[in-house]
């Protein structure tokens, strides 16, 4: 923990004390998480934001915390509050339902309770249900009127309010009602309808709150797996500290079985690390000195020391949590359709309810006004468009969470929707199709020379070289367990190669033209070199004492997952085009091997962007995948940009989707996820539209002249809640899809 002065924040001390500038007592520094201000937003209208909990002025839904740490506590409080209201409504509402039932079913008649007394009991028992448990209906309905954004709570409040206040007036002032509303001299009471509808809607809200909490499980699991403590090395001593106290540049020791505290680089030791929680890949990754490690992943076999490079919100885990949280609340374009329909639907429903009341009051059976009143309430209740409003955001939230568990980070819902319609996949070569790390892929020795002898000469010479291909030779020599030696009189020749002395003998390594200056080249090795070049390999010649001892073929190997991913993209009906700055021969060779549809080689960054523009003009819907700074313009230009998580920050910022593991197979998964989510949204919208299209006419009484069927407002309330639950359950199916 560090301590700082409230007047001079630049002061940072390891121990408590007084500020050397002003003398004030130092205070503990706040962590990045505690500094972050919690913002609340609507799951359906992400543009609505405020700094305190409440309800959305547009749709009336409870606002959720954008901050992932605050979100869990806020959602728990919201869920507990709705649970209390539900059970309170049940406790006070059940007697009301029983008293109403005895009025309708003679066998249940309570002789000791008169109709008048029953009315007063129902009035008092239903009051806490309507005003305490369901009070937020009326508050949100009033907000909808003030903000001129009528929503589901407008209809609920109108229906429940009409039923309760009519019944209350009938109990308190029965003399003001005409005889046409009376049956057997008594007025009909609808307290039970108001109570049951309120309880059912609260139940629906409670189930929605629980479902929304479940959609964030991917985030909660990640947050829960993060390390809490770290072993910091300082002045030769090791101390255990909270992760929040670790600063950039601190050295941390990580033992077998421990979680890696933060992002950094291994400075000492090696190990295998389980990165499945980040990448979705179950196979542990081998790491050694100089390799990057990710916070919250699990160290398995070895002990190592790492240098901390990212803390707080900078870590990959924090960025993933933030990206997933933002994406879950972003709006897909298709949601605009649902919003427009809902905006028109509510006023239309109110008009239909008014027409229903008028028609039944004029032409309905006696008591005509009672029939008119009940059917109008049923229309208001059953038409609540909550299922319509949930259709898109529920699928988006679950789908984004499902993608996060598979290493697919979706920046916004628009990218997820556009993925479904993609026709062309444009991909960079280096780091996307290939490993992005040159390696020795073929070795040919001269007659009478074995491979180990060749590697001793090549590896020993490359130890002193700074050329990019030198690392490939050294890695290969290390894999073959070759003991390298020190080279004397090392010299690098620009544009040619390197040379020196090994065990008193002159050795040289480099291009064919460079080596040809020292010795004659065998025709056999020249032919093999030509073959390597046609296969997109860079050829390095090695000579000793003016005699060629062999050649090395160096290339950027294709990722093992790439061929399968290309085939699956073709199976999905997509055209695959490779864009690369590499030379034509290399690009063509790789394209042929992978069965890629088209190749554009020798490109500059502006060329890639121009190709995207041209394809879009031709009517193509383009997905661009890349990992470098040079890919950023094309990523931003494409309908959907996909950045490899192993790439640069610029590429990731320019893309709509990021693959934590730099693997083309992730694009296949993203496309399958997109298709599944969009299919799920259409199913939800279909359920919601069909439900309202059928429910409203039945509630209005259209079937009464034919089969005598009327829809009780209580049944309408149950049906309305069921429609929301059906949309939620259908959305949650996305958690189990295979991609």
XYZ file of C-alpha atoms in Angstrom:
739
model
C 0.000 0.000 0.000
C 1.256 3.489 -0.862
C 0.347 6.714 0.935
C -0.208 10.125 -0.613
C -1.023 13.676 0.391
C -4.584 14.921 -0.347
C -3.098 18.346 -1.213
C -0.091 17.061 -3.193
C -1.041 13.852 -5.068
C 2.447 13.599 -6.593
C 3.731 12.554 -3.146
C 3.788 8.750 -2.816
C 5.388 7.066 0.210
C 5.667 3.416 1.234
C 4.727 4.144 4.886
C 2.242 6.429 6.708
C 3.580 9.810 7.780
C 3.380 13.533 7.043
C 3.631 15.311 3.705
C 7.108 16.851 3.280
C 5.556 19.841 1.450
C 2.594 20.833 3.631
C 2.844 18.639 6.723
C -0.601 17.054 6.317
C -1.033 13.397 7.295
C -0.630 11.052 4.328
C -3.629 8.936 3.325
C -3.774 5.486 1.669
C -3.808 5.759 -2.128
C -7.042 4.654 -3.757
C -6.852 1.769 -6.170
C -7.956 2.315 -9.747
C -11.108 0.307 -9.096
C -12.137 2.462 -6.124
C -11.481 5.672 -8.065
C -13.804 4.649 -10.841
C -17.183 6.266 -10.521
C -20.121 3.918 -10.860
C -22.425 4.789 -13.751
C -25.870 3.227 -14.154
C -27.425 2.548 -17.535
C -30.474 0.884 -19.064
C -29.987 -2.621 -20.559
C -32.311 -1.646 -23.423
C -31.342 2.003 -23.939
C -27.569 2.281 -23.468
C -27.659 6.028 -24.138
C -29.459 6.496 -20.801
C -26.843 7.006 -18.063
C -26.840 8.470 -14.546
C -24.661 8.325 -11.435
C -27.229 6.629 -9.173
C -29.613 3.638 -9.362
C -33.123 4.193 -10.676
C -35.332 3.340 -13.619
C -35.047 4.162 -17.314
C -37.171 7.170 -18.338
C -37.809 5.549 -21.732
C -38.792 1.966 -20.898
C -39.053 1.944 -17.119
C -36.598 -0.906 -16.575
C -34.253 -0.839 -13.578
C -30.876 0.685 -14.442
C -27.783 -1.516 -14.090
C -24.259 -0.599 -13.011
C -21.794 -0.335 -15.905
C -18.867 -0.927 -13.579
C -18.469 -4.703 -13.377
C -17.350 -4.624 -9.726
C -20.327 -2.506 -8.662
C -22.699 -4.383 -10.927
C -22.780 -7.579 -8.880
C -23.821 -5.858 -5.623
C -26.339 -3.621 -7.397
C -27.960 -6.553 -9.202
C -28.112 -8.568 -5.986
C -29.862 -5.679 -4.210
C -32.342 -5.272 -7.087
C -33.101 -8.995 -7.159
C -33.536 -9.181 -3.357
C -35.855 -6.160 -3.400
C -38.083 -7.713 -6.079
C -38.085 -11.027 -4.208
C -39.308 -9.284 -1.015
C -42.001 -7.457 -2.942
C -43.140 -10.683 -4.610
C -43.504 -12.643 -1.362
C -45.085 -9.655 0.388
C -47.595 -9.455 -2.456
C -48.333 -13.182 -2.146
C -48.883 -12.978 1.642
C -51.271 -10.016 1.440
C -52.812 -11.068 -1.866
C -53.823 -14.669 -1.124
C -56.620 -13.703 1.343
C -57.930 -11.251 -1.279
C -58.053 -14.039 -3.885
C -59.863 -16.383 -1.433
C -62.418 -13.729 -0.511
C -63.038 -12.994 -4.200
C -63.335 -16.707 -4.943
C -66.090 -17.207 -2.363
C -68.114 -14.511 -4.121
C -67.865 -16.471 -7.404
C -68.024 -20.040 -6.031
C -70.957 -20.617 -3.633
C -69.331 -23.760 -2.155
C -66.586 -21.554 -0.705
C -69.052 -19.111 0.886
C -67.903 -17.760 4.268
C -71.233 -17.257 6.074
C -69.703 -15.068 8.779
C -68.366 -12.509 6.270
C -70.846 -10.304 4.421
C -70.278 -8.963 0.938
C -69.852 -5.472 2.379
C -67.297 -6.621 5.005
C -65.468 -8.713 2.404
C -65.111 -5.609 0.235
C -63.521 -3.599 3.034
C -61.115 -6.444 3.931
C -60.076 -6.777 0.284
C -59.596 -3.002 0.058
C -57.184 -2.904 3.008
C -55.302 -6.128 2.192
C -54.777 -5.218 -1.468
C -53.494 -1.687 -0.652
C -49.956 -2.822 0.386
C -49.797 -5.089 -2.672
C -50.693 -2.257 -5.055
C -48.870 0.650 -3.413
C -45.906 -1.003 -1.664
C -45.106 -4.026 -3.815
C -46.331 -2.539 -7.096
C -45.755 1.129 -6.356
C -42.845 1.290 -8.799
C -45.325 0.537 -11.648
C -47.027 3.890 -11.095
C -43.747 5.763 -10.615
C -42.369 4.414 -13.901
C -45.669 5.014 -15.680
C -45.647 8.659 -14.578
C -42.040 9.010 -15.811
C -43.113 7.586 -19.178
C -45.821 10.256 -19.488
C -43.502 13.084 -18.380
C -40.803 11.930 -20.827
C -43.374 11.294 -23.583
C -42.142 7.730 -23.947
C -45.071 5.423 -23.225
C -43.971 1.898 -22.300
C -45.077 -1.378 -20.732
C -45.455 0.219 -17.299
C -47.880 2.758 -18.765
C -50.233 -0.087 -19.666
C -49.684 -2.018 -16.423
C -50.314 1.031 -14.243
C -53.446 1.931 -16.213
C -54.848 -1.599 -15.960
C -53.986 -2.230 -12.298
C -54.874 1.320 -11.266
C -58.262 1.188 -13.012
C -59.120 -2.173 -11.386
C -58.093 -1.077 -7.882
C -59.498 2.459 -7.813
C -62.787 1.360 -9.407
C -63.134 -1.372 -6.761
C -62.128 1.005 -3.952
C -64.774 3.508 -5.064
C -67.344 0.686 -5.266
C -66.637 -0.207 -1.598
C -66.463 3.335 -0.207
C -69.106 5.094 -2.391
C -71.398 2.356 -3.772
C -74.300 4.824 -4.134
C -72.624 6.746 -6.971
C -72.692 3.774 -9.361
C -75.613 3.116 -11.718
C -77.663 -0.083 -11.466
C -76.324 -1.187 -14.871
C -73.032 -2.050 -13.162
C -74.715 -4.180 -10.491
C -75.542 -7.884 -10.541
C -78.049 -9.150 -7.980
C -77.887 -5.699 -6.448
C -74.151 -5.845 -5.829
C -71.235 -4.193 -7.538
C -68.478 -6.401 -8.956
C -65.073 -5.931 -7.279
C -61.762 -6.475 -9.055
C -59.288 -6.269 -6.185
C -58.192 -9.849 -6.883
C -57.466 -8.982 -10.521
C -55.343 -5.969 -9.509
C -53.516 -8.030 -6.868
C -52.840 -11.081 -9.045
C -51.690 -8.945 -11.989
C -49.335 -6.986 -9.707
C -47.845 -10.142 -8.186
C -47.430 -11.795 -11.588
C -45.719 -8.751 -13.100
C -43.376 -8.521 -10.097
C -42.619 -12.229 -10.543
C -41.795 -11.529 -14.185
C -39.534 -8.626 -13.160
C -37.835 -10.819 -10.555
C -37.180 -13.577 -13.096
C -35.844 -10.988 -15.581
C -33.482 -9.567 -12.930
C -32.198 -13.060 -12.138
C -31.790 -13.833 -15.840
C -29.869 -10.598 -16.466
C -27.621 -11.453 -13.526
C -26.967 -14.860 -15.091
C -25.899 -13.269 -18.386
C -22.964 -11.680 -16.567
C -21.636 -15.002 -15.277
C -18.738 -14.915 -17.754
C -17.599 -11.602 -16.238
C -18.137 -12.765 -12.659
C -16.174 -15.955 -13.244
C -13.255 -13.946 -14.639
C -13.347 -11.488 -11.757
C -13.591 -14.339 -9.252
C -10.560 -16.109 -10.702
C -8.278 -13.082 -10.461
C -5.399 -13.412 -8.000
C -5.846 -11.613 -4.688
C -2.217 -11.647 -3.486
C 1.274 -11.587 -5.000
C 4.818 -12.458 -3.853
C 6.843 -9.301 -4.437
C 10.643 -9.342 -4.545
C 12.252 -6.229 -3.107
C 15.832 -5.714 -1.884
C 16.495 -9.448 -2.115
C 13.537 -10.296 0.138
C 10.154 -11.743 -0.707
C 6.925 -10.323 0.761
C 3.282 -11.202 0.247
C 1.171 -8.188 -0.710
C -2.322 -7.543 -2.067
C -2.480 -7.318 -5.857
C -3.790 -3.740 -5.555
C -0.462 -2.715 -3.972
C 1.696 -3.994 -6.844
C 3.168 -1.254 -9.027
C 4.517 -1.299 -12.589
C 8.081 -2.592 -12.674
C 7.732 -4.714 -9.507
C 9.294 -8.181 -9.650
C 6.942 -10.981 -8.594
C 7.662 -14.636 -7.939
C 5.039 -17.100 -9.147
C 5.161 -20.676 -7.828
C 3.592 -23.835 -9.323
C -0.188 -23.925 -8.902
C -0.498 -20.193 -8.238
C -2.445 -17.676 -10.275
C -0.357 -15.114 -12.110
C -1.161 -11.815 -10.323
C -0.890 -9.310 -13.201
C 0.298 -8.930 -16.789
C 4.035 -8.898 -17.364
C 7.119 -10.608 -18.764
C 9.104 -13.556 -17.400
C 12.619 -12.456 -16.412
C 13.804 -15.695 -14.837
C 12.703 -19.329 -15.067
C 10.207 -21.169 -17.252
C 6.900 -22.999 -16.870
C 3.737 -24.200 -18.563
C 0.721 -21.961 -18.050
C -2.981 -22.736 -18.299
C -4.461 -19.820 -20.260
C -7.810 -21.505 -20.944
C -9.772 -18.927 -18.942
C -8.558 -16.228 -21.330
C -8.199 -17.993 -24.683
C -10.644 -20.898 -24.330
C -7.842 -23.290 -25.339
C -7.369 -26.230 -22.912
C -3.750 -27.035 -23.854
C -1.181 -25.402 -21.491
C 1.318 -22.993 -23.095
C 5.071 -23.234 -22.516
C 6.653 -19.953 -21.393
C 10.241 -18.898 -20.764
C 12.395 -15.799 -20.314
C 11.117 -12.886 -22.390
C 7.618 -14.361 -22.856
C 4.512 -12.427 -21.879
C 2.234 -13.767 -19.134
C -1.346 -12.790 -18.439
C -2.804 -12.002 -15.040
C -5.347 -14.505 -13.576
C -4.041 -17.420 -15.667
C -2.672 -20.413 -13.740
C 1.001 -21.346 -13.460
C 1.382 -25.114 -13.619
C 4.806 -26.757 -13.475
C 7.668 -24.345 -12.871
C 8.557 -21.380 -10.700
C 9.486 -18.081 -12.324
C 10.057 -14.396 -11.688
C 8.090 -11.851 -13.706
C 8.284 -8.098 -14.177
C 4.922 -6.370 -13.805
C 4.002 -4.291 -16.859
C 0.273 -3.653 -16.480
C -1.812 -3.011 -13.356
C -5.412 -2.090 -12.561
C -7.582 -1.292 -15.561
C -4.636 -1.769 -17.958
C -4.518 -5.566 -17.565
C -5.942 -7.826 -20.223
C -8.453 -9.237 -17.732
C -9.762 -5.753 -16.884
C -9.969 -4.861 -20.565
C -11.899 -8.055 -21.294
C -14.327 -7.367 -18.450
C -14.837 -3.774 -19.650
C -15.268 -4.797 -23.305
C -17.761 -7.564 -22.532
C -19.706 -5.335 -20.145
C -19.941 -2.555 -22.741
C -20.930 -4.958 -25.519
C -23.682 -6.527 -23.458
C -25.301 -3.114 -23.130
C -24.771 -1.960 -26.695
C -27.667 -1.879 -29.139
C -27.946 -3.979 -32.258
C -29.547 -2.174 -35.248
C -32.372 -4.738 -35.235
C -33.353 -3.448 -31.795
C -34.385 -0.194 -33.466
C -37.211 -2.102 -35.137
C -38.494 -3.372 -31.789
C -38.245 0.135 -30.286
C -40.205 1.690 -33.159
C -42.902 -0.963 -32.922
C -43.148 -0.538 -29.140
C -43.330 3.261 -29.520
C -46.336 2.951 -31.848
C -47.787 -0.095 -30.117
C -48.521 1.429 -26.681
C -50.695 4.343 -27.927
C -52.477 1.939 -30.307
C -53.213 -0.444 -27.412
C -54.634 2.408 -25.329
C -56.873 3.306 -28.288
C -57.942 -0.346 -28.669
C -58.705 -0.528 -24.932
C -60.853 2.614 -25.231
C -62.692 1.193 -28.272
C -63.182 -2.115 -26.422
C -64.735 -0.270 -23.496
C -67.012 1.745 -25.769
C -68.197 -1.241 -27.854
C -68.949 -3.427 -24.809
C -70.631 -0.525 -22.986
C -72.942 0.123 -25.962
C -73.638 -3.390 -27.249
C -72.491 -5.831 -24.566
C -74.781 -7.960 -22.333
C -75.820 -6.719 -18.911
C -74.172 -5.450 -16.830
C -72.675 -3.883 -19.934
C -70.377 -1.417 -18.137
C -68.883 -4.199 -16.017
C -68.082 -6.244 -19.140
C -66.654 -3.145 -20.811
C -64.471 -2.363 -17.813
C -63.080 -5.894 -17.412
C -62.308 -6.388 -21.119
C -60.601 -2.983 -21.422
C -58.348 -3.878 -18.460
C -57.567 -7.277 -20.039
C -56.481 -5.527 -23.267
C -54.175 -3.143 -21.364
C -52.570 -5.960 -19.380
C -52.057 -8.593 -22.056
C -50.623 -6.084 -24.558
C -47.709 -5.012 -22.327
C -44.720 -5.083 -24.714
C -42.182 -6.298 -22.149
C -41.439 -9.437 -24.209
C -40.878 -7.224 -27.246
C -38.434 -5.053 -25.335
C -36.522 -8.035 -23.950
C -36.216 -9.874 -27.282
C -33.002 -8.222 -28.497
C -31.023 -7.201 -25.374
C -31.429 -10.599 -23.677
C -29.998 -12.432 -26.702
C -27.172 -9.891 -27.029
C -26.223 -10.156 -23.357
C -26.172 -13.947 -23.345
C -24.432 -14.159 -26.736
C -21.656 -11.730 -25.774
C -21.059 -13.664 -22.551
C -20.914 -16.942 -24.483
C -18.360 -15.450 -26.855
C -16.196 -14.199 -23.966
C -15.957 -17.726 -22.577
C -14.573 -18.854 -25.953
C -12.026 -16.065 -26.294
C -14.195 -13.941 -28.621
C -14.468 -10.372 -27.343
C -17.255 -8.419 -29.018
C -16.926 -4.636 -28.762
C -20.544 -3.856 -29.664
C -23.794 -5.525 -30.683
C -23.681 -3.952 -34.141
C -20.573 -5.985 -35.007
C -22.323 -9.145 -33.834
C -25.335 -8.435 -36.041
C -23.288 -7.517 -39.119
C -21.228 -10.719 -38.839
C -24.245 -12.748 -39.880
C -24.448 -11.097 -43.316
C -20.729 -11.180 -44.223
C -19.928 -12.422 -47.758
C -16.135 -11.900 -47.936
C -13.429 -12.598 -45.358
C -10.222 -10.600 -45.921
C -7.277 -11.746 -43.876
C -3.722 -10.623 -43.358
C -1.036 -13.307 -43.724
C 1.614 -12.754 -41.076
C 0.355 -13.441 -37.577
C -3.130 -14.309 -38.807
C -2.756 -17.225 -41.203
C 0.826 -17.847 -40.108
C 2.560 -17.928 -36.726
C 4.218 -14.552 -37.332
C 7.554 -15.991 -36.170
C 10.075 -17.157 -38.806
C 11.426 -20.647 -38.175
C 13.636 -23.173 -39.942
C 11.285 -25.506 -41.822
C 13.753 -27.391 -44.052
C 17.435 -28.321 -43.989
C 19.556 -29.643 -46.867
C 23.219 -30.628 -46.329
C 26.053 -31.000 -48.820
C 27.401 -34.453 -49.550
C 29.364 -35.843 -46.619
C 28.032 -33.256 -44.121
C 25.567 -34.164 -41.355
C 22.863 -31.820 -40.068
C 24.467 -31.312 -36.665
C 27.725 -30.160 -38.269
C 25.788 -27.668 -40.399
C 23.862 -26.329 -37.375
C 27.027 -25.864 -35.279
C 28.445 -23.558 -37.954
C 25.177 -21.700 -38.646
C 24.048 -21.377 -35.018
C 27.441 -20.307 -33.656
C 27.699 -17.578 -36.292
C 24.110 -16.365 -35.776
C 24.681 -15.972 -32.010
C 26.373 -12.644 -32.742
C 23.933 -11.536 -35.450
C 21.064 -9.072 -34.998
C 19.300 -10.119 -38.214
C 15.575 -11.081 -37.761
C 16.218 -14.533 -39.236
C 19.054 -15.242 -36.780
C 16.579 -16.065 -34.020
C 14.963 -18.711 -36.232
C 18.327 -20.460 -36.745
C 19.196 -20.282 -33.038
C 15.779 -21.643 -31.993
C 16.155 -24.558 -34.404
C 19.661 -25.325 -33.112
C 18.288 -25.243 -29.556
C 15.469 -27.649 -30.512
C 18.070 -30.049 -31.955
C 20.137 -29.663 -28.753
C 23.249 -28.530 -30.617
C 26.129 -27.159 -28.517
C 27.127 -23.826 -30.030
C 30.583 -22.291 -29.847
C 32.108 -18.833 -29.713
C 33.024 -17.239 -33.071
C 36.088 -15.047 -33.570
C 36.430 -12.072 -35.944
C 32.644 -11.838 -36.473
C 31.661 -9.466 -39.273
C 28.260 -8.492 -40.681
C 28.133 -7.599 -44.382
C 25.159 -5.328 -45.174
C 22.810 -6.871 -47.711
C 24.842 -10.085 -47.887
C 25.312 -12.058 -44.684
C 27.744 -12.680 -41.828
C 31.164 -14.304 -41.507
C 33.767 -15.210 -38.885
C 36.131 -17.905 -37.610
C 35.159 -21.077 -35.762
C 37.889 -23.372 -34.432
C 40.350 -21.560 -36.695
C 38.266 -22.134 -39.819
C 36.516 -19.428 -41.824
C 32.710 -19.747 -41.935
C 30.124 -17.632 -43.709
C 26.319 -17.501 -43.896
C 23.933 -15.488 -46.047
C 22.335 -15.057 -49.446
C 23.255 -17.179 -52.454
C 25.033 -14.276 -54.169
C 27.046 -13.536 -51.021
C 28.232 -17.135 -50.612
C 28.970 -17.455 -54.354
C 31.679 -14.836 -53.834
C 33.656 -17.318 -51.744
C 33.078 -20.665 -53.444
C 31.331 -22.536 -56.205
C 27.729 -23.671 -55.534
C 26.719 -27.255 -56.234
C 23.994 -27.691 -58.853
C 22.154 -30.089 -56.549
C 21.854 -27.505 -53.744
C 20.921 -24.775 -56.237
C 17.964 -26.863 -57.458
C 16.885 -27.557 -53.885
C 17.151 -23.830 -53.123
C 14.901 -23.012 -56.099
C 12.335 -25.522 -54.837
C 12.411 -23.941 -51.377
C 11.892 -20.480 -52.856
C 8.874 -21.673 -54.835
C 7.467 -22.986 -51.547
C 7.747 -19.492 -50.020
C 10.893 -20.196 -48.000
C 13.823 -17.834 -47.535
C 17.059 -19.716 -48.323
C 20.167 -19.204 -46.178
C 23.461 -20.652 -47.484
C 26.220 -21.837 -45.128
C 29.868 -22.313 -46.120
C 33.007 -23.429 -44.252
C 36.544 -22.983 -45.572
C 35.198 -21.881 -48.970
C 33.035 -24.980 -49.257
C 29.227 -24.997 -49.052
C 28.069 -27.274 -46.209
C 24.324 -26.818 -46.690
C 21.274 -24.591 -46.920
C 18.493 -23.717 -44.492
C 14.913 -22.976 -45.578
C 13.281 -20.386 -43.291
C 9.600 -19.525 -43.449
C 6.746 -18.253 -41.358
C 4.892 -21.531 -40.681
C 1.136 -21.751 -41.188
C -0.808 -22.107 -37.947
C -2.065 -25.646 -37.412
C -5.648 -24.426 -37.102
C -5.603 -22.347 -40.325
C -6.407 -25.054 -42.964
C -9.457 -26.281 -41.024
C -10.637 -22.706 -40.420
C -10.368 -21.824 -44.143
C -12.386 -24.921 -45.045
C -15.087 -24.047 -42.511
C -15.300 -20.497 -43.880
C -15.868 -21.978 -47.339
C -18.507 -24.306 -45.865
C -20.276 -21.208 -44.503
C -20.470 -19.892 -48.075
C -17.834 -17.178 -47.699
C -15.111 -16.061 -50.111
C -11.636 -15.835 -48.521
C -9.095 -13.273 -49.776
C -5.530 -12.909 -48.469
C -4.064 -9.397 -48.234
C -0.357 -9.152 -47.519
C 2.630 -6.894 -47.864
C 4.773 -9.956 -48.608
C 6.058 -10.797 -52.101
C 3.864 -12.398 -54.764
C 5.617 -15.805 -54.812
C 5.376 -16.347 -51.074
C 1.745 -15.211 -50.982
C 0.737 -17.405 -53.942
C 2.442 -20.462 -52.448
C 0.594 -20.082 -49.117
C -2.726 -19.336 -50.866
C -2.393 -22.472 -52.980
C -1.608 -24.614 -49.952
C -4.621 -23.258 -48.044
C -7.058 -23.170 -50.995
C -7.640 -19.420 -50.570
C -9.909 -17.887 -53.226
C -7.884 -14.766 -54.074
C -4.525 -13.148 -53.235
C -3.412 -9.496 -53.173
C 0.328 -9.232 -52.441
C 2.911 -6.450 -52.046
C 0.346 -4.180 -50.392
C 0.776 -1.045 -48.309
C -1.693 -0.134 -45.515
C -3.598 2.268 -47.799
C -3.891 -0.501 -50.413
C -5.679 -2.817 -47.981
C -8.144 -0.088 -47.097
C -8.725 0.661 -50.802
C -9.435 -3.004 -51.545
C -12.055 -3.033 -48.779
C -13.671 0.068 -50.310
C -13.708 -1.479 -53.804
C -15.296 -4.711 -52.595
C -17.958 -2.769 -50.705
C -18.771 -0.776 -53.871
C -19.312 -4.094 -55.646
C -21.896 -5.043 -53.017
C -19.719 -7.259 -50.838
C -20.119 -7.270 -47.067
C -16.558 -7.449 -45.783
C -14.989 -8.902 -42.657
C -11.328 -7.913 -42.302
C -8.971 -9.816 -39.975
C -5.537 -8.528 -39.016
C -3.135 -7.892 -36.164
C -0.778 -5.074 -37.092
C -0.759 -1.280 -37.194
C -0.792 -1.568 -40.987
C -4.142 -3.381 -40.778
C -5.913 -0.724 -38.674
C -7.280 1.406 -41.582
C -8.755 -1.664 -43.300
C -10.177 -2.981 -40.003
C -11.989 0.313 -39.463
C -13.205 0.453 -43.097
C -14.711 -3.057 -43.149
C -18.263 -3.868 -42.025
C -16.684 -5.992 -39.311
C -13.051 -5.727 -38.205
C -11.562 -8.687 -36.347
C -8.297 -8.117 -34.480
C -6.052 -10.859 -33.186
C -5.466 -10.448 -29.450
C -1.782 -11.141 -30.066
C -1.597 -8.010 -32.236
C -1.174 -4.297 -31.619
C -3.410 -2.059 -29.491
C -4.138 0.063 -32.574
C -5.534 -2.929 -34.452
C -7.639 -3.981 -31.447
C -9.064 -0.455 -31.054
C -9.981 -0.349 -34.759
C -11.822 -3.681 -34.696
C -15.358 -4.592 -33.637
C -14.317 -8.083 -32.506
C -11.090 -9.203 -30.856
C -9.898 -12.810 -30.694
C -7.928 -13.325 -27.485
C -6.029 -16.149 -29.163
C -4.607 -15.010 -32.494
C -6.291 -17.794 -34.404
C -8.338 -17.718 -37.623
C -10.559 -20.419 -36.144
C -11.897 -17.711 -33.842
C -13.457 -15.997 -36.889
C -15.375 -19.181 -37.637
C -16.598 -19.256 -34.037
C -17.562 -15.564 -34.177
C -19.566 -16.088 -37.379
C -21.361 -19.126 -35.935
C -22.088 -17.192 -32.740
C -23.455 -14.261 -34.758
C -25.783 -16.502 -36.741
C -26.999 -18.209 -33.575
C -27.639 -14.897 -31.774
C -29.482 -13.308 -34.707
C -31.596 -16.440 -35.169
C -32.403 -16.321 -31.451
C -33.397 -12.634 -31.680
C -35.752 -13.355 -34.590
C -37.327 -16.201 -32.631
C -37.849 -13.858 -29.665
C -39.356 -11.128 -31.846
C -41.636 -13.689 -33.497
C -42.848 -14.940 -30.108
C -43.482 -11.375 -28.927
C -45.261 -10.185 -32.119
C -47.424 -13.311 -32.444
C -48.298 -13.211 -28.769
C -49.524 -9.610 -28.929
C -51.203 -10.085 -32.307
C -53.271 -12.987 -30.926
C -53.628 -11.813 -27.331
C -55.090 -8.337 -27.863
C -58.112 -9.399 -30.014
C -58.925 -12.245 -27.604
C -58.702 -9.879 -24.621
C -60.963 -7.427 -26.457
C -63.597 -10.191 -26.674
C -63.531 -10.996 -30.388
C -64.325 -14.676 -29.668
C -67.255 -13.952 -27.341
C -69.940 -13.829 -30.082
C -68.767 -17.223 -31.431
C -67.815 -19.394 -28.435
C -68.574 -17.153 -25.470
C -64.888 -16.808 -24.495
C -63.713 -13.816 -22.472
C -60.227 -13.330 -21.048
C -60.130 -12.606 -17.322
C -57.600 -9.832 -16.503
C -55.826 -12.230 -14.129
C -55.314 -14.737 -16.946
C -54.134 -11.857 -19.143
C -51.570 -10.907 -16.493
C -50.313 -14.482 -16.249
C -50.054 -14.740 -20.039
C -48.161 -11.458 -20.237
C -45.614 -12.629 -17.660
C -45.303 -15.999 -19.380
C -44.435 -14.317 -22.671
C -41.514 -12.499 -21.013
C -40.303 -15.670 -19.325
C -40.459 -17.566 -22.643
C -38.231 -14.925 -24.282
C -35.764 -15.128 -21.381
C -35.595 -18.933 -21.479
C -35.120 -18.916 -25.250
C -32.273 -16.394 -24.925
C -30.539 -18.439 -22.229
C -30.298 -21.355 -24.670
C -27.412 -19.452 -26.273
C -25.247 -20.281 -23.247
C -25.171 -23.908 -24.352
C -24.631 -23.574 -28.109
C -21.565 -25.136 -29.699
C -19.424 -22.788 -31.770
